[in-house]
Tab-separated table of C-alpha atoms and ligand atoms in Angstrom:
chain	number	residue	atom	x	y	z
G	1	UNK	CA	-0.048	-0.006	-0.104
G	2	UNK	CA	1.209	3.193	-0.401
G	3	UNK	CA	2.144	5.684	2.492
G	4	UNK	CA	-0.605	8.074	2.990
G	5	UNK	CA	-0.473	11.463	4.515
G	6	UNK	CA	-4.155	11.169	6.259
G	7	UNK	CA	-4.389	9.853	9.559
G	8	UNK	CA	-8.354	10.186	10.052
G	9	UNK	CA	-10.758	13.073	8.353
G	10	UNK	CA	-13.798	13.088	10.160
G	11	UNK	CA	-16.861	14.444	8.581
G	12	UNK	CA	-18.060	17.219	9.764
G	13	UNK	CA	-21.192	17.616	11.892
G	14	UNK	CA	-24.318	19.336	10.406
G	15	UNK	CA	-23.788	22.032	13.275
G	16	UNK	CA	-20.689	22.631	11.536
G	17	UNK	CA	-21.782	23.139	7.249
G	18	UNK	CA	-22.126	26.189	6.231
G	19	UNK	CA	-24.698	28.494	6.620
G	20	UNK	CA	-23.564	31.736	4.980
G	21	UNK	CA	-22.078	32.064	1.534
G	22	UNK	CA	-18.504	32.943	2.860
G	23	UNK	CA	-18.267	30.207	5.479
G	24	UNK	CA	-19.188	27.955	2.757
G	25	UNK	CA	-16.312	28.975	0.786
G	26	UNK	CA	-14.143	28.004	4.395
G	27	UNK	CA	-15.718	24.933	4.915
G	28	UNK	CA	-15.232	23.621	1.076
G	29	UNK	CA	-11.561	24.349	1.475
G	30	UNK	CA	-10.906	22.684	4.969
G	31	UNK	CA	-13.420	19.298	4.712
G	32	UNK	CA	-10.178	18.808	3.638
G	33	UNK	CA	-7.096	20.295	4.617
G	34	UNK	CA	-4.047	18.473	3.214
G	35	UNK	CA	-3.073	18.201	-0.834
G	36	UNK	CA	-1.536	14.872	-1.385
G	37	UNK	CA	1.096	15.167	-4.302
G	38	UNK	CA	2.202	11.953	-6.331
G	39	UNK	CA	5.513	13.117	-7.026
G	40	UNK	CA	8.714	10.462	-6.617
G	41	UNK	CA	11.534	12.573	-7.649
G	42	UNK	CA	12.774	15.984	-6.705
G	43	UNK	CA	13.313	17.140	-10.607
G	44	UNK	CA	10.467	17.606	-12.256
G	45	UNK	CA	8.693	20.082	-14.786
G	46	UNK	CA	6.279	22.786	-13.415
G	47	UNK	CA	2.685	21.636	-13.038
G	48	UNK	CA	0.571	23.744	-15.580
G	49	UNK	CA	-2.262	26.027	-14.596
G	50	UNK	CA	-1.627	24.756	-10.682
G	51	UNK	CA	-3.834	25.869	-7.763
G	52	UNK	CA	-1.399	25.135	-5.286
G	53	UNK	CA	-0.162	28.515	-4.491
G	54	UNK	CA	-4.245	29.597	-3.658
G	55	UNK	CA	-4.259	26.205	-1.745
G	56	UNK	CA	-0.715	26.727	0.342
G	57	UNK	CA	-2.189	30.894	0.466
G	58	UNK	CA	-5.388	29.458	1.678
G	59	UNK	CA	-3.856	26.643	5.115
G	60	UNK	CA	-3.586	23.802	3.102
G	61	UNK	CA	-0.303	21.343	3.656
G	62	UNK	CA	1.264	19.968	0.871
G	63	UNK	CA	2.194	16.859	1.322
G	64	UNK	CA	4.139	14.090	-1.101
G	65	UNK	CA	3.959	10.469	0.339
G	66	UNK	CA	6.485	9.467	-1.725
G	67	UNK	CA	8.744	12.561	-2.236
G	68	UNK	CA	12.083	11.233	-0.166
G	69	UNK	CA	15.305	12.451	0.779
G	70	UNK	CA	17.600	10.295	0.822
G	71	UNK	CA	20.708	10.466	3.305
G	72	UNK	CA	23.498	8.294	2.648
G	73	UNK	CA	24.980	5.285	4.933
G	74	UNK	CA	27.367	7.422	6.470
G	75	UNK	CA	24.462	10.727	7.229
G	76	UNK	CA	22.294	8.019	8.650
G	77	UNK	CA	25.387	6.448	10.867
G	78	UNK	CA	25.510	10.217	12.299
G	79	UNK	CA	21.632	10.589	13.486
G	80	UNK	CA	21.307	10.404	17.154
G	81	UNK	CA	20.094	12.662	20.023
G	82	UNK	CA	23.839	13.192	21.277
G	83	UNK	CA	24.239	14.582	17.410
G	84	UNK	CA	23.080	17.495	19.376
G	85	UNK	CA	24.278	19.705	22.041
G	86	UNK	CA	23.205	18.826	25.658
G	87	UNK	CA	21.642	22.185	26.076
G	88	UNK	CA	19.638	22.653	22.515
G	89	UNK	CA	16.864	21.270	20.923
G	90	UNK	CA	17.925	21.241	17.446
G	91	UNK	CA	21.179	21.989	14.885
G	92	UNK	CA	20.467	24.824	12.634
G	93	UNK	CA	21.955	25.778	9.226
G	94	UNK	CA	21.774	29.487	8.007
G	95	UNK	CA	23.085	28.659	4.191
G	96	UNK	CA	23.666	32.770	3.504
G	97	UNK	CA	25.566	32.994	6.930
G	98	UNK	CA	27.030	29.591	6.141
G	99	UNK	CA	26.502	29.025	9.899
G	100	UNK	CA	25.989	26.195	11.755
G	101	UNK	CA	25.108	25.993	15.055
G	102	UNK	CA	24.042	23.330	17.598
G	103	UNK	CA	26.030	20.216	16.172
G	104	UNK	CA	27.624	18.438	20.111
G	105	UNK	CA	31.076	17.029	17.782
G	106	UNK	CA	33.070	19.472	15.691
G	107	UNK	CA	34.764	16.568	13.844
G	108	UNK	CA	30.200	15.830	12.448
G	109	UNK	CA	30.563	19.588	11.455
G	110	UNK	CA	31.178	19.045	7.932
G	111	UNK	CA	29.047	16.216	7.418
G	112	UNK	CA	26.465	18.253	8.507
G	113	UNK	CA	26.191	20.836	7.012
G	114	UNK	CA	26.812	18.940	3.776
G	115	UNK	CA	23.408	17.204	4.342
G	116	UNK	CA	21.410	20.572	6.046
G	117	UNK	CA	22.757	22.331	2.478
G	118	UNK	CA	21.678	19.847	0.272
G	119	UNK	CA	18.485	19.861	2.336
G	120	UNK	CA	18.026	23.511	1.503
G	121	UNK	CA	19.220	22.841	-2.778
G	122	UNK	CA	16.598	20.587	-2.632
G	123	UNK	CA	13.352	22.145	-0.745
G	124	UNK	CA	14.127	25.677	-2.735
G	125	UNK	CA	13.928	24.052	-6.138
G	126	UNK	CA	10.501	21.915	-4.987
G	127	UNK	CA	8.923	25.527	-4.145
G	128	UNK	CA	9.859	27.301	-6.650
G	129	UNK	CA	8.626	24.384	-9.189
G	130	UNK	CA	6.025	23.894	-8.094
G	131	UNK	CA	4.592	27.135	-7.314
G	132	UNK	CA	6.544	29.607	-9.706
G	133	UNK	CA	4.874	32.406	-8.326
G	134	UNK	CA	7.174	32.596	-5.160
G	135	UNK	CA	10.791	31.952	-7.627
G	136	UNK	CA	12.904	34.656	-6.341
G	137	UNK	CA	11.073	35.814	-3.615
G	138	UNK	CA	12.119	33.857	-1.072
G	139	UNK	CA	14.159	35.126	1.642
G	140	UNK	CA	16.556	34.555	5.024
G	141	UNK	CA	16.527	30.435	4.230
G	142	UNK	CA	17.453	29.510	7.313
G	143	UNK	CA	17.078	24.813	8.374
G	144	UNK	CA	17.217	22.434	10.786
G	145	UNK	CA	17.970	18.521	12.277
G	146	UNK	CA	15.314	17.495	14.514
G	147	UNK	CA	17.154	14.403	16.372
G	148	UNK	CA	15.272	14.265	19.838
G	149	UNK	CA	11.736	11.901	20.238
G	150	UNK	CA	8.933	14.615	20.648
G	151	UNK	CA	8.001	12.840	24.363
G	152	UNK	CA	11.487	13.968	25.128
G	153	UNK	CA	10.163	18.209	24.920
G	154	UNK	CA	7.280	17.354	27.097
G	155	UNK	CA	8.337	19.011	30.474
G	156	UNK	CA	11.142	20.744	29.539
G	157	UNK	CA	9.737	23.608	29.040
G	158	UNK	CA	6.967	25.826	29.293
G	159	UNK	CA	3.537	26.125	28.215
G	160	UNK	CA	4.155	28.439	25.609
G	161	UNK	CA	7.357	26.633	24.377
G	162	UNK	CA	5.027	23.134	24.334
G	163	UNK	CA	4.797	22.466	20.172
G	164	UNK	CA	2.468	19.575	20.920
G	165	UNK	CA	-0.218	22.054	21.097
G	166	UNK	CA	-2.008	23.568	18.564
G	167	UNK	CA	-0.152	26.990	17.813
G	168	UNK	CA	0.521	28.517	14.931
G	169	UNK	CA	4.019	30.224	14.727
G	170	UNK	CA	5.307	33.557	16.164
G	171	UNK	CA	9.084	34.241	16.626
G	172	UNK	CA	9.431	36.198	19.714
G	173	UNK	CA	12.192	37.973	19.659
G	174	UNK	CA	12.390	38.459	16.428
G	175	UNK	CA	10.262	40.357	14.574
G	176	UNK	CA	8.777	39.107	10.915
G	177	UNK	CA	6.830	42.409	10.585
G	178	UNK	CA	3.981	40.557	8.629
G	179	UNK	CA	6.222	38.626	6.224
G	180	UNK	CA	5.450	34.943	6.067
G	181	UNK	CA	6.618	31.732	7.274
G	182	UNK	CA	7.189	28.295	4.487
G	183	UNK	CA	8.117	25.702	5.908
G	184	UNK	CA	9.381	22.394	4.032
G	185	UNK	CA	9.519	19.470	6.625
G	186	UNK	CA	10.950	15.622	6.000
G	187	UNK	CA	10.514	12.296	8.545
G	188	UNK	CA	13.964	10.950	7.433
G	189	UNK	CA	13.438	8.116	10.687
G	190	UNK	CA	15.280	4.882	9.705
G	191	UNK	CA	13.057	2.572	11.591
G	192	UNK	CA	10.221	3.288	10.027
G	193	UNK	CA	8.793	5.500	13.159
G	194	UNK	CA	5.694	8.457	11.677
G	195	UNK	CA	6.051	11.643	12.962
G	196	UNK	CA	2.064	12.463	13.768
G	197	UNK	CA	0.914	15.529	13.640
G	198	UNK	CA	-2.403	17.788	14.079
G	199	UNK	CA	-3.608	20.558	12.490
G	200	UNK	CA	-6.186	23.201	12.885
G	201	UNK	CA	-9.269	24.985	11.394
G	202	UNK	CA	-8.679	27.996	9.028
G	203	UNK	CA	-6.860	30.817	10.327
G	204	UNK	CA	-9.466	33.391	10.448
G	205	UNK	CA	-12.330	31.407	11.952
G	206	UNK	CA	-9.639	31.196	14.672
G	207	UNK	CA	-8.355	34.565	14.880
G	208	UNK	CA	-11.880	35.764	14.803
G	209	UNK	CA	-12.727	33.795	18.306
G	210	UNK	CA	-9.255	34.680	20.201
G	211	UNK	CA	-8.122	38.174	19.235
G	212	UNK	CA	-10.700	39.306	22.045
G	213	UNK	CA	-8.099	38.160	24.637
G	214	UNK	CA	-5.305	39.613	23.152
G	215	UNK	CA	-4.451	42.397	25.600
G	216	UNK	CA	-4.142	45.492	23.929
G	217	UNK	CA	-0.794	46.182	21.956
G	218	UNK	CA	1.583	49.008	23.965
G	219	UNK	CA	3.382	50.783	20.854
G	220	UNK	CA	6.048	51.948	23.917
G	221	UNK	CA	6.504	49.008	25.735
G	222	UNK	CA	7.725	47.212	22.420
G	223	UNK	CA	10.446	49.771	22.199
G	224	UNK	CA	11.209	49.305	25.348
G	225	UNK	CA	11.656	45.542	24.450
G	226	UNK	CA	13.993	46.576	20.973
G	227	UNK	CA	16.255	49.068	23.546
G	228	UNK	CA	17.090	46.455	26.413
G	229	UNK	CA	17.341	43.725	22.844
G	230	UNK	CA	14.518	41.421	24.390
G	231	UNK	CA	13.440	41.789	20.777
G	232	UNK	CA	15.690	42.318	17.657
G	233	UNK	CA	13.532	45.227	16.506
G	234	UNK	CA	10.777	46.661	17.755
G	235	UNK	CA	7.406	43.914	18.172
G	236	UNK	CA	4.735	45.399	15.396
G	237	UNK	CA	1.516	45.739	16.454
G	238	UNK	CA	1.218	42.670	14.153
G	239	UNK	CA	3.852	40.485	15.968
G	240	UNK	CA	2.194	40.878	19.164
G	241	UNK	CA	-1.481	39.724	17.772
G	242	UNK	CA	0.657	36.798	16.327
G	243	UNK	CA	2.307	36.628	19.400
G	244	UNK	CA	-0.670	36.658	21.331
G	245	UNK	CA	-2.729	33.921	19.149
G	246	UNK	CA	0.164	31.465	19.166
G	247	UNK	CA	0.086	32.135	23.549
G	248	UNK	CA	-4.066	32.296	23.497
G	249	UNK	CA	-4.230	28.850	21.150
G	250	UNK	CA	-1.705	26.932	23.745
G	251	UNK	CA	-3.291	27.995	26.714
G	252	UNK	CA	-6.753	26.848	26.356
G	253	UNK	CA	-6.820	23.619	27.279
G	254	UNK	CA	-10.868	23.789	25.444
G	255	UNK	CA	-9.515	24.354	22.375
G	256	UNK	CA	-6.481	21.700	22.279
G	257	UNK	CA	-8.685	18.695	23.263
G	258	UNK	CA	-11.974	19.426	21.616
G	259	UNK	CA	-11.088	22.713	19.124
G	260	UNK	CA	-11.649	21.773	15.367
G	261	UNK	CA	-8.951	19.247	14.179
G	262	UNK	CA	-7.480	16.648	11.732
G	263	UNK	CA	-4.886	14.201	12.675
G	264	UNK	CA	-2.152	13.838	9.867
G	265	UNK	CA	0.486	11.183	10.082
G	266	UNK	CA	4.105	11.697	7.983
G	267	UNK	CA	5.927	8.223	7.058
G	268	UNK	CA	9.318	8.949	6.785
G	269	UNK	CA	10.272	9.591	3.541
G	270	UNK	CA	7.184	11.596	3.556
G	271	UNK	CA	7.819	15.457	2.722
G	272	UNK	CA	5.232	18.752	3.504
G	273	UNK	CA	4.983	21.990	3.609
G	274	UNK	CA	3.088	24.525	4.900
G	275	UNK	CA	2.839	28.445	5.641
G	276	UNK	CA	3.130	27.467	9.646
G	277	UNK	CA	2.194	31.395	10.526
G	278	UNK	CA	-0.971	30.285	9.723
G	279	UNK	CA	-2.182	26.757	9.679
G	280	UNK	CA	-2.455	25.910	13.772
G	281	UNK	CA	-0.299	22.591	14.144
G	282	UNK	CA	1.056	20.626	16.735
G	283	UNK	CA	3.868	18.226	16.493
G	284	UNK	CA	2.597	14.619	18.331
G	285	UNK	CA	5.576	12.276	18.267
G	286	UNK	CA	8.380	10.940	15.817
G	287	UNK	CA	12.025	11.266	15.535
G	288	UNK	CA	14.228	12.833	13.277
G	289	UNK	CA	12.799	15.530	10.897
G	290	UNK	CA	13.886	17.960	8.151
G	291	UNK	CA	12.898	21.208	8.500
G	292	UNK	CA	13.685	23.569	6.007
G	293	UNK	CA	12.234	27.796	6.517
G	294	UNK	CA	12.064	30.340	4.460
G	295	UNK	CA	10.050	34.144	4.902
G	296	UNK	CA	8.109	35.919	2.193
G	297	UNK	CA	7.034	39.117	1.772
G	298	UNK	CA	2.932	39.628	2.496
G	299	UNK	CA	3.469	41.506	-1.561
G	300	UNK	CA	5.322	38.849	-3.167
G	301	UNK	CA	2.093	36.509	-2.494
G	302	UNK	CA	-0.502	35.589	-5.231
G	303	UNK	CA	-3.765	35.808	-2.368
G	304	UNK	CA	-1.628	38.324	-0.193
G	305	UNK	CA	-5.503	39.218	1.224
G	306	UNK	CA	-5.503	35.439	2.835
G	307	UNK	CA	-2.612	36.422	4.638
G	308	UNK	CA	-2.886	36.621	8.716
G	309	UNK	CA	-1.516	40.455	8.610
G	310	UNK	CA	-4.346	41.810	6.012
G	311	UNK	CA	-6.669	39.195	7.837
G	312	UNK	CA	-6.184	40.796	11.221
G	313	UNK	CA	-5.947	44.350	10.016
G	314	UNK	CA	-9.512	43.035	8.367
G	315	UNK	CA	-10.832	41.877	11.466
G	316	UNK	CA	-9.604	44.858	14.036
G	317	UNK	CA	-9.959	47.120	11.365
G	318	UNK	CA	-6.965	49.157	11.207
G	319	UNK	CA	-2.981	48.886	10.163
G	320	UNK	CA	-0.889	46.815	11.826
G	321	UNK	CA	2.792	47.916	10.697
N	1	SIN	C1	6.737	23.188	15.022
N	1	SIN	O1	6.895	23.431	14.360
N	1	SIN	O2	5.789	23.122	16.065
N	1	SIN	C2	7.346	21.286	15.337
N	1	SIN	C3	7.342	20.534	14.100
N	1	SIN	C4	7.794	18.991	14.154
N	1	SIN	O3	8.509	19.343	15.296
N	1	SIN	O4	6.811	18.554	13.552
N	2	FE	FE1	5.091	25.552	15.012
């Protein structure tokens, strides 16, 4: 049987069926939060007239259950929790600065760097081929190699850092002023272990419900945080709200347990991508994964009105940058 990314897609109850034109549109988008694509090779021709950019920008996950990123035997032999330094969650690599962080033993650095460089090249090519609207617009690439079991995260840090809870991604110390976060993931587990995720409801519905819980933005305290180097630059009103949503989601135990959500199973050899600042997601179990991040300006998007920045501006009735 060919592996699939979909674990369970329960049908919506009648109370969740659309009542207005707008919610009909949302319902349609999220009857299936994931799109499966059959590619088996990283080199392929761009599909004609594809709506994949629209689907990703609406918050769907694009999943490639047969697009394997192969590790050499030497690379596989490196995999183990001890590959990463004792105080770090992941190994990270910044291609533009050619800087790698977190490899415990310096003698492994060159091999890990080569692996992460290759992952960057493959994922960049994938995004630019599949979603040609983004060609030449992907910014600040950083990627990571995650070697710990997800269960090891639990209890080690605060609820705010607990990615087993559904959340949208927001960087607490690094404001991104509305830029989008595209992430491309790959399960490299050599023992057949799935990476299990949950994904949640459309961003706009979530934001509508949670916005009233977020405390008002203070330009003064954001300036102070930047002056004190708590943040790398001044947090904009947008950064305040997206971080507020991240926190409000994680703090809401009822939403975590009972909010609309789907389970996704990513087998080893599966690639998947999403706008992680928009698609609620939670990592439930698994070990060994590659992750590539790109930022994208809202103005570069095909449907910028679907971006968290524009959605939050619409809902609050004000400019947020
Ligand atoms: C996350 O982005 O929240 C975690 C994803 C993962 O490690 O599977
Ligand atoms: Fe996340």
